[in-house]
Amino acid sequence: MSDVTVSIDLNATPAEVWAIVEPVERHVDWMADAVAIRFETEQTRGVGTRFLCDTKVGPIKLVDQMEVTEWAAASATQDGKMGVKHTGIVTGSGVFTLEPLAGGQRTKFTWSENLDFPWYLGGRLGEIIGGRFVLGFIWKRNLKALEQLVDAR
Protein backbone atom coordinates (compact mmCIF):
# COMPACT_ATOMS: atom_id res chain seq x y z
CA MET A 1 0.00 0.00 0.00
CA SER A 2 1.29 3.46 -0.92
CA ASP A 3 0.90 6.15 1.71
CA VAL A 4 1.00 9.70 0.34
CA THR A 5 0.36 12.82 2.42
CA VAL A 6 0.73 16.44 1.31
CA SER A 7 -0.42 19.62 3.02
CA ILE A 8 -0.49 23.39 2.66
CA ASP A 9 -1.39 26.32 4.88
CA LEU A 10 -3.99 28.55 3.21
CA ASN A 11 -4.83 32.20 3.85
CA ALA A 12 -8.56 31.65 4.30
CA THR A 13 -10.91 30.41 6.98
CA PRO A 14 -11.78 26.70 7.02
CA ALA A 15 -15.35 27.58 5.91
CA GLU A 16 -13.99 29.53 2.91
CA VAL A 17 -11.72 26.64 1.91
CA TRP A 18 -14.58 24.15 2.44
CA ALA A 19 -16.75 26.19 0.05
CA ILE A 20 -14.14 25.56 -2.66
CA VAL A 21 -13.49 21.84 -2.02
CA GLU A 22 -17.05 20.83 -1.04
CA PRO A 23 -18.36 20.69 -4.65
CA VAL A 24 -16.79 17.39 -5.70
CA GLU A 25 -17.43 18.14 -9.39
CA ARG A 26 -15.20 21.24 -9.13
CA HIS A 27 -12.12 19.25 -8.04
CA VAL A 28 -11.12 19.22 -11.71
CA ASP A 29 -10.50 22.99 -11.32
CA TRP A 30 -7.49 22.36 -9.10
CA MET A 31 -6.49 18.71 -9.61
CA ALA A 32 -4.27 18.34 -12.68
CA ASP A 33 -4.73 14.54 -12.67
CA ALA A 34 -8.57 14.73 -12.52
CA VAL A 35 -9.92 15.12 -16.06
CA ALA A 36 -13.67 14.71 -15.43
CA ILE A 37 -16.05 13.68 -12.66
CA ARG A 38 -19.33 11.83 -13.25
CA PHE A 39 -21.72 11.02 -10.41
CA GLU A 40 -23.20 7.55 -10.06
CA THR A 41 -25.70 8.68 -7.43
CA GLU A 42 -28.35 11.38 -7.48
CA GLN A 43 -26.77 12.91 -4.41
CA THR A 44 -23.58 14.87 -5.10
CA ARG A 45 -22.65 15.75 -1.51
CA GLY A 46 -22.14 13.79 1.70
CA VAL A 47 -21.53 10.24 2.81
CA GLY A 48 -22.72 7.70 0.26
CA THR A 49 -22.06 9.87 -2.80
CA ARG A 50 -20.50 7.70 -5.51
CA PHE A 51 -18.65 9.06 -8.53
CA LEU A 52 -16.25 8.19 -11.30
CA CYS A 53 -13.17 10.31 -11.83
CA ASP A 54 -11.40 10.12 -15.19
CA THR A 55 -7.78 10.29 -14.12
CA LYS A 56 -4.66 10.88 -16.21
CA VAL A 57 -1.10 10.68 -14.93
CA GLY A 58 1.36 10.94 -17.80
CA PRO A 59 0.47 8.21 -20.29
CA ILE A 60 -1.67 6.32 -17.77
CA LYS A 61 -5.43 6.88 -17.99
CA LEU A 62 -7.95 5.18 -15.75
CA VAL A 63 -11.37 5.63 -14.23
CA ASP A 64 -11.14 5.96 -10.47
CA GLN A 65 -14.33 4.74 -8.75
CA MET A 66 -14.92 6.46 -5.42
CA GLU A 67 -17.47 6.64 -2.65
CA VAL A 68 -17.58 9.37 -0.01
CA THR A 69 -17.14 7.78 3.43
CA GLU A 70 -16.65 10.86 5.64
CA TRP A 71 -18.15 14.34 5.37
CA ALA A 72 -17.91 17.14 7.91
CA ALA A 73 -18.08 20.81 6.96
CA ALA A 74 -15.24 22.93 8.33
CA SER A 75 -15.70 25.91 10.62
CA ALA A 76 -13.45 28.30 12.54
CA THR A 77 -13.42 25.91 15.52
CA GLN A 78 -13.99 22.50 13.94
CA ASP A 79 -11.92 20.46 11.52
CA GLY A 80 -13.52 19.69 8.17
CA LYS A 81 -13.15 16.30 6.57
CA MET A 82 -13.97 14.63 3.26
CA GLY A 83 -13.01 10.96 3.03
CA VAL A 84 -13.31 8.58 0.10
CA LYS A 85 -12.96 4.89 -0.59
CA HIS A 86 -11.35 3.94 -3.94
CA THR A 87 -12.98 0.80 -5.39
CA GLY A 88 -11.81 0.77 -9.00
CA ILE A 89 -8.53 -0.30 -10.59
CA VAL A 90 -6.64 1.44 -7.81
CA THR A 91 -8.09 0.67 -4.37
CA GLY A 92 -7.66 2.22 -0.96
CA SER A 93 -8.80 5.32 0.84
CA GLY A 94 -8.16 9.03 0.95
CA VAL A 95 -9.10 12.02 3.06
CA PHE A 96 -8.95 15.80 2.92
CA THR A 97 -8.67 17.41 6.36
CA LEU A 98 -9.17 21.13 6.97
CA GLU A 99 -7.75 22.29 10.29
CA PRO A 100 -8.28 25.82 11.68
CA LEU A 101 -5.10 27.85 12.24
CA ALA A 102 -4.54 31.33 13.70
CA GLY A 103 -7.81 31.37 15.59
CA GLY A 104 -9.73 30.11 12.57
CA GLN A 105 -8.45 32.78 10.17
CA ARG A 106 -6.20 30.36 8.24
CA THR A 107 -6.49 26.69 7.28
CA LYS A 108 -4.12 23.76 7.15
CA PHE A 109 -5.33 21.57 4.26
CA THR A 110 -3.98 18.00 4.35
CA TRP A 111 -4.52 15.36 1.66
CA SER A 112 -3.70 11.76 2.63
CA GLU A 113 -4.13 8.64 0.51
CA ASN A 114 -3.46 4.93 1.09
CA LEU A 115 -3.53 3.25 -2.31
CA ASP A 116 -3.05 -0.28 -3.67
CA PHE A 117 -1.94 -0.53 -7.30
CA PRO A 118 -2.76 -3.61 -9.42
CA TRP A 119 0.10 -5.71 -10.79
CA TYR A 120 -0.22 -4.18 -14.29
CA LEU A 121 0.44 -0.71 -12.84
CA GLY A 122 3.59 -2.02 -11.19
CA GLY A 123 2.09 -3.45 -7.99
CA ARG A 124 4.25 -2.65 -4.97
CA LEU A 125 6.98 -0.98 -7.09
CA GLY A 126 4.32 1.14 -8.81
CA GLU A 127 2.99 2.14 -5.39
CA ILE A 128 6.44 3.33 -4.32
CA ILE A 129 7.46 5.09 -7.53
CA GLY A 130 4.04 6.09 -8.87
CA GLY A 131 2.39 6.70 -5.53
CA ARG A 132 4.91 8.26 -3.23
CA PHE A 133 7.01 10.12 -5.76
CA VAL A 134 4.89 10.86 -8.83
CA LEU A 135 1.52 11.34 -7.13
CA GLY A 136 3.16 13.18 -4.23
CA PHE A 137 4.69 15.64 -6.71
CA ILE A 138 1.42 16.05 -8.66
CA TRP A 139 -0.65 16.50 -5.49
CA LYS A 140 1.75 19.15 -4.13
CA ARG A 141 1.23 20.99 -7.42
CA ASN A 142 -2.54 20.46 -7.05
CA LEU A 143 -2.42 22.11 -3.64
CA LYS A 144 -0.66 25.11 -5.17
CA ALA A 145 -3.54 25.33 -7.69
CA LEU A 146 -6.01 25.10 -4.79
CA GLU A 147 -4.12 27.92 -3.08
CA GLN A 148 -4.52 30.06 -6.20
CA LEU A 149 -8.31 29.44 -6.16
CA VAL A 150 -8.45 30.30 -2.47
CA ASP A 151 -6.43 33.49 -2.97
CA ALA A 152 -8.62 34.53 -5.94
CA ARG A 153 -11.94 34.14 -4.05
mmCIF file of C-alpha atoms in Angstrom:
data_model
loop_
_atom_site.group_PDB
_atom_site.id
_atom_site.type_symbol
_atom_site.label_atom_id
_atom_site.label_comp_id
_atom_site.label_asym_id
_atom_site.label_seq_id
_atom_site.Cartn_x
_atom_site.Cartn_y
_atom_site.Cartn_z
ATOM 1 C CA MET A 1 0.000 0.000 0.000
ATOM 2 C CA SER A 2 1.292 3.458 -0.924
ATOM 3 C CA ASP A 3 0.901 6.149 1.714
ATOM 4 C CA VAL A 4 1.002 9.695 0.339
ATOM 5 C CA THR A 5 0.363 12.825 2.423
ATOM 6 C CA VAL A 6 0.728 16.442 1.312
ATOM 7 C CA SER A 7 -0.419 19.622 3.019
ATOM 8 C CA ILE A 8 -0.493 23.388 2.657
ATOM 9 C CA ASP A 9 -1.389 26.324 4.877
ATOM 10 C CA LEU A 10 -3.992 28.549 3.215
ATOM 11 C CA ASN A 11 -4.832 32.203 3.850
ATOM 12 C CA ALA A 12 -8.556 31.646 4.302
ATOM 13 C CA THR A 13 -10.913 30.408 6.980
ATOM 14 C CA PRO A 14 -11.783 26.702 7.023
ATOM 15 C CA ALA A 15 -15.347 27.576 5.911
ATOM 16 C CA GLU A 16 -13.992 29.525 2.914
ATOM 17 C CA VAL A 17 -11.722 26.637 1.911
ATOM 18 C CA TRP A 18 -14.575 24.148 2.437
ATOM 19 C CA ALA A 19 -16.754 26.190 0.050
ATOM 20 C CA ILE A 20 -14.142 25.561 -2.664
ATOM 21 C CA VAL A 21 -13.489 21.837 -2.024
ATOM 22 C CA GLU A 22 -17.047 20.834 -1.044
ATOM 23 C CA PRO A 23 -18.361 20.692 -4.651
ATOM 24 C CA VAL A 24 -16.788 17.386 -5.703
ATOM 25 C CA GLU A 25 -17.434 18.135 -9.386
ATOM 26 C CA ARG A 26 -15.198 21.236 -9.131
ATOM 27 C CA HIS A 27 -12.120 19.246 -8.042
ATOM 28 C CA VAL A 28 -11.122 19.219 -11.710
ATOM 29 C CA ASP A 29 -10.502 22.986 -11.315
ATOM 30 C CA TRP A 30 -7.485 22.362 -9.096
ATOM 31 C CA MET A 31 -6.486 18.712 -9.607
ATOM 32 C CA ALA A 32 -4.265 18.340 -12.683
ATOM 33 C CA ASP A 33 -4.726 14.543 -12.669
ATOM 34 C CA ALA A 34 -8.565 14.730 -12.523
ATOM 35 C CA VAL A 35 -9.920 15.119 -16.061
ATOM 36 C CA ALA A 36 -13.672 14.708 -15.433
ATOM 37 C CA ILE A 37 -16.055 13.680 -12.658
ATOM 38 C CA ARG A 38 -19.325 11.830 -13.247
ATOM 39 C CA PHE A 39 -21.721 11.022 -10.414
ATOM 40 C CA GLU A 40 -23.204 7.546 -10.055
ATOM 41 C CA THR A 41 -25.704 8.676 -7.427
ATOM 42 C CA GLU A 42 -28.350 11.382 -7.475
ATOM 43 C CA GLN A 43 -26.767 12.912 -4.413
ATOM 44 C CA THR A 44 -23.581 14.867 -5.101
ATOM 45 C CA ARG A 45 -22.649 15.746 -1.506
ATOM 46 C CA GLY A 46 -22.143 13.795 1.696
ATOM 47 C CA VAL A 47 -21.529 10.241 2.812
ATOM 48 C CA GLY A 48 -22.723 7.695 0.255
ATOM 49 C CA THR A 49 -22.063 9.870 -2.798
ATOM 50 C CA ARG A 50 -20.498 7.702 -5.513
ATOM 51 C CA PHE A 51 -18.651 9.056 -8.526
ATOM 52 C CA LEU A 52 -16.250 8.185 -11.304
ATOM 53 C CA CYS A 53 -13.169 10.312 -11.835
ATOM 54 C CA ASP A 54 -11.400 10.119 -15.194
ATOM 55 C CA THR A 55 -7.777 10.286 -14.118
ATOM 56 C CA LYS A 56 -4.657 10.877 -16.205
ATOM 57 C CA VAL A 57 -1.096 10.680 -14.927
ATOM 58 C CA GLY A 58 1.363 10.944 -17.801
ATOM 59 C CA PRO A 59 0.471 8.210 -20.293
ATOM 60 C CA ILE A 60 -1.674 6.316 -17.772
ATOM 61 C CA LYS A 61 -5.433 6.884 -17.992
ATOM 62 C CA LEU A 62 -7.950 5.177 -15.755
ATOM 63 C CA VAL A 63 -11.365 5.628 -14.231
ATOM 64 C CA ASP A 64 -11.142 5.961 -10.466
ATOM 65 C CA GLN A 65 -14.329 4.741 -8.751
ATOM 66 C CA MET A 66 -14.922 6.461 -5.422
ATOM 67 C CA GLU A 67 -17.475 6.643 -2.655
ATOM 68 C CA VAL A 68 -17.584 9.369 -0.013
ATOM 69 C CA THR A 69 -17.142 7.775 3.427
ATOM 70 C CA GLU A 70 -16.647 10.859 5.641
ATOM 71 C CA TRP A 71 -18.153 14.336 5.372
ATOM 72 C CA ALA A 72 -17.908 17.144 7.908
ATOM 73 C CA ALA A 73 -18.085 20.812 6.964
ATOM 74 C CA ALA A 74 -15.242 22.928 8.327
ATOM 75 C CA SER A 75 -15.696 25.911 10.624
ATOM 76 C CA ALA A 76 -13.454 28.300 12.543
ATOM 77 C CA THR A 77 -13.424 25.913 15.517
ATOM 78 C CA GLN A 78 -13.988 22.500 13.938
ATOM 79 C CA ASP A 79 -11.923 20.459 11.517
ATOM 80 C CA GLY A 80 -13.521 19.692 8.173
ATOM 81 C CA LYS A 81 -13.150 16.300 6.573
ATOM 82 C CA MET A 82 -13.965 14.628 3.260
ATOM 83 C CA GLY A 83 -13.013 10.965 3.035
ATOM 84 C CA VAL A 84 -13.312 8.579 0.101
ATOM 85 C CA LYS A 85 -12.959 4.886 -0.593
ATOM 86 C CA HIS A 86 -11.353 3.938 -3.943
ATOM 87 C CA THR A 87 -12.981 0.802 -5.390
ATOM 88 C CA GLY A 88 -11.810 0.767 -9.004
ATOM 89 C CA ILE A 89 -8.527 -0.303 -10.595
ATOM 90 C CA VAL A 90 -6.639 1.440 -7.806
ATOM 91 C CA THR A 91 -8.089 0.667 -4.371
ATOM 92 C CA GLY A 92 -7.664 2.219 -0.962
ATOM 93 C CA SER A 93 -8.804 5.317 0.843
ATOM 94 C CA GLY A 94 -8.164 9.033 0.948
ATOM 95 C CA VAL A 95 -9.100 12.020 3.060
ATOM 96 C CA PHE A 96 -8.951 15.804 2.925
ATOM 97 C CA THR A 97 -8.670 17.415 6.361
ATOM 98 C CA LEU A 98 -9.169 21.134 6.967
ATOM 99 C CA GLU A 99 -7.751 22.294 10.291
ATOM 100 C CA PRO A 100 -8.278 25.816 11.680
ATOM 101 C CA LEU A 101 -5.102 27.852 12.237
ATOM 102 C CA ALA A 102 -4.538 31.328 13.704
ATOM 103 C CA GLY A 103 -7.807 31.369 15.594
ATOM 104 C CA GLY A 104 -9.729 30.111 12.572
ATOM 105 C CA GLN A 105 -8.446 32.782 10.169
ATOM 106 C CA ARG A 106 -6.198 30.364 8.236
ATOM 107 C CA THR A 107 -6.486 26.695 7.278
ATOM 108 C CA LYS A 108 -4.119 23.756 7.151
ATOM 109 C CA PHE A 109 -5.330 21.569 4.262
ATOM 110 C CA THR A 110 -3.980 18.000 4.351
ATOM 111 C CA TRP A 111 -4.519 15.357 1.662
ATOM 112 C CA SER A 112 -3.697 11.759 2.631
ATOM 113 C CA GLU A 113 -4.131 8.636 0.513
ATOM 114 C CA ASN A 114 -3.462 4.932 1.094
ATOM 115 C CA LEU A 115 -3.532 3.250 -2.314
ATOM 116 C CA ASP A 116 -3.052 -0.278 -3.668
ATOM 117 C CA PHE A 117 -1.940 -0.529 -7.300
ATOM 118 C CA PRO A 118 -2.756 -3.613 -9.422
ATOM 119 C CA TRP A 119 0.104 -5.710 -10.792
ATOM 120 C CA TYR A 120 -0.223 -4.179 -14.295
ATOM 121 C CA LEU A 121 0.441 -0.710 -12.838
ATOM 122 C CA GLY A 122 3.591 -2.023 -11.186
ATOM 123 C CA GLY A 123 2.095 -3.454 -7.995
ATOM 124 C CA ARG A 124 4.253 -2.648 -4.969
ATOM 125 C CA LEU A 125 6.981 -0.983 -7.093
ATOM 126 C CA GLY A 126 4.318 1.139 -8.813
ATOM 127 C CA GLU A 127 2.994 2.139 -5.395
ATOM 128 C CA ILE A 128 6.437 3.328 -4.318
ATOM 129 C CA ILE A 129 7.458 5.092 -7.533
ATOM 130 C CA GLY A 130 4.043 6.086 -8.866
ATOM 131 C CA GLY A 131 2.393 6.698 -5.531
ATOM 132 C CA ARG A 132 4.906 8.256 -3.232
ATOM 133 C CA PHE A 133 7.008 10.116 -5.762
ATOM 134 C CA VAL A 134 4.891 10.859 -8.834
ATOM 135 C CA LEU A 135 1.520 11.337 -7.131
ATOM 136 C CA GLY A 136 3.158 13.175 -4.227
ATOM 137 C CA PHE A 137 4.689 15.635 -6.708
ATOM 138 C CA ILE A 138 1.419 16.045 -8.656
ATOM 139 C CA TRP A 139 -0.648 16.498 -5.494
ATOM 140 C CA LYS A 140 1.746 19.146 -4.129
ATOM 141 C CA ARG A 141 1.231 20.987 -7.422
ATOM 142 C CA ASN A 142 -2.542 20.464 -7.054
ATOM 143 C CA LEU A 143 -2.424 22.107 -3.636
ATOM 144 C CA LYS A 144 -0.664 25.110 -5.170
ATOM 145 C CA ALA A 145 -3.541 25.331 -7.693
ATOM 146 C CA LEU A 146 -6.011 25.098 -4.793
ATOM 147 C CA GLU A 147 -4.121 27.916 -3.082
ATOM 148 C CA GLN A 148 -4.521 30.061 -6.199
ATOM 149 C CA LEU A 149 -8.306 29.444 -6.165
ATOM 150 C CA VAL A 150 -8.446 30.300 -2.466
ATOM 151 C CA ASP A 151 -6.430 33.489 -2.969
ATOM 152 C CA ALA A 152 -8.625 34.531 -5.939
ATOM 153 C CA ARG A 153 -11.940 34.141 -4.048
#
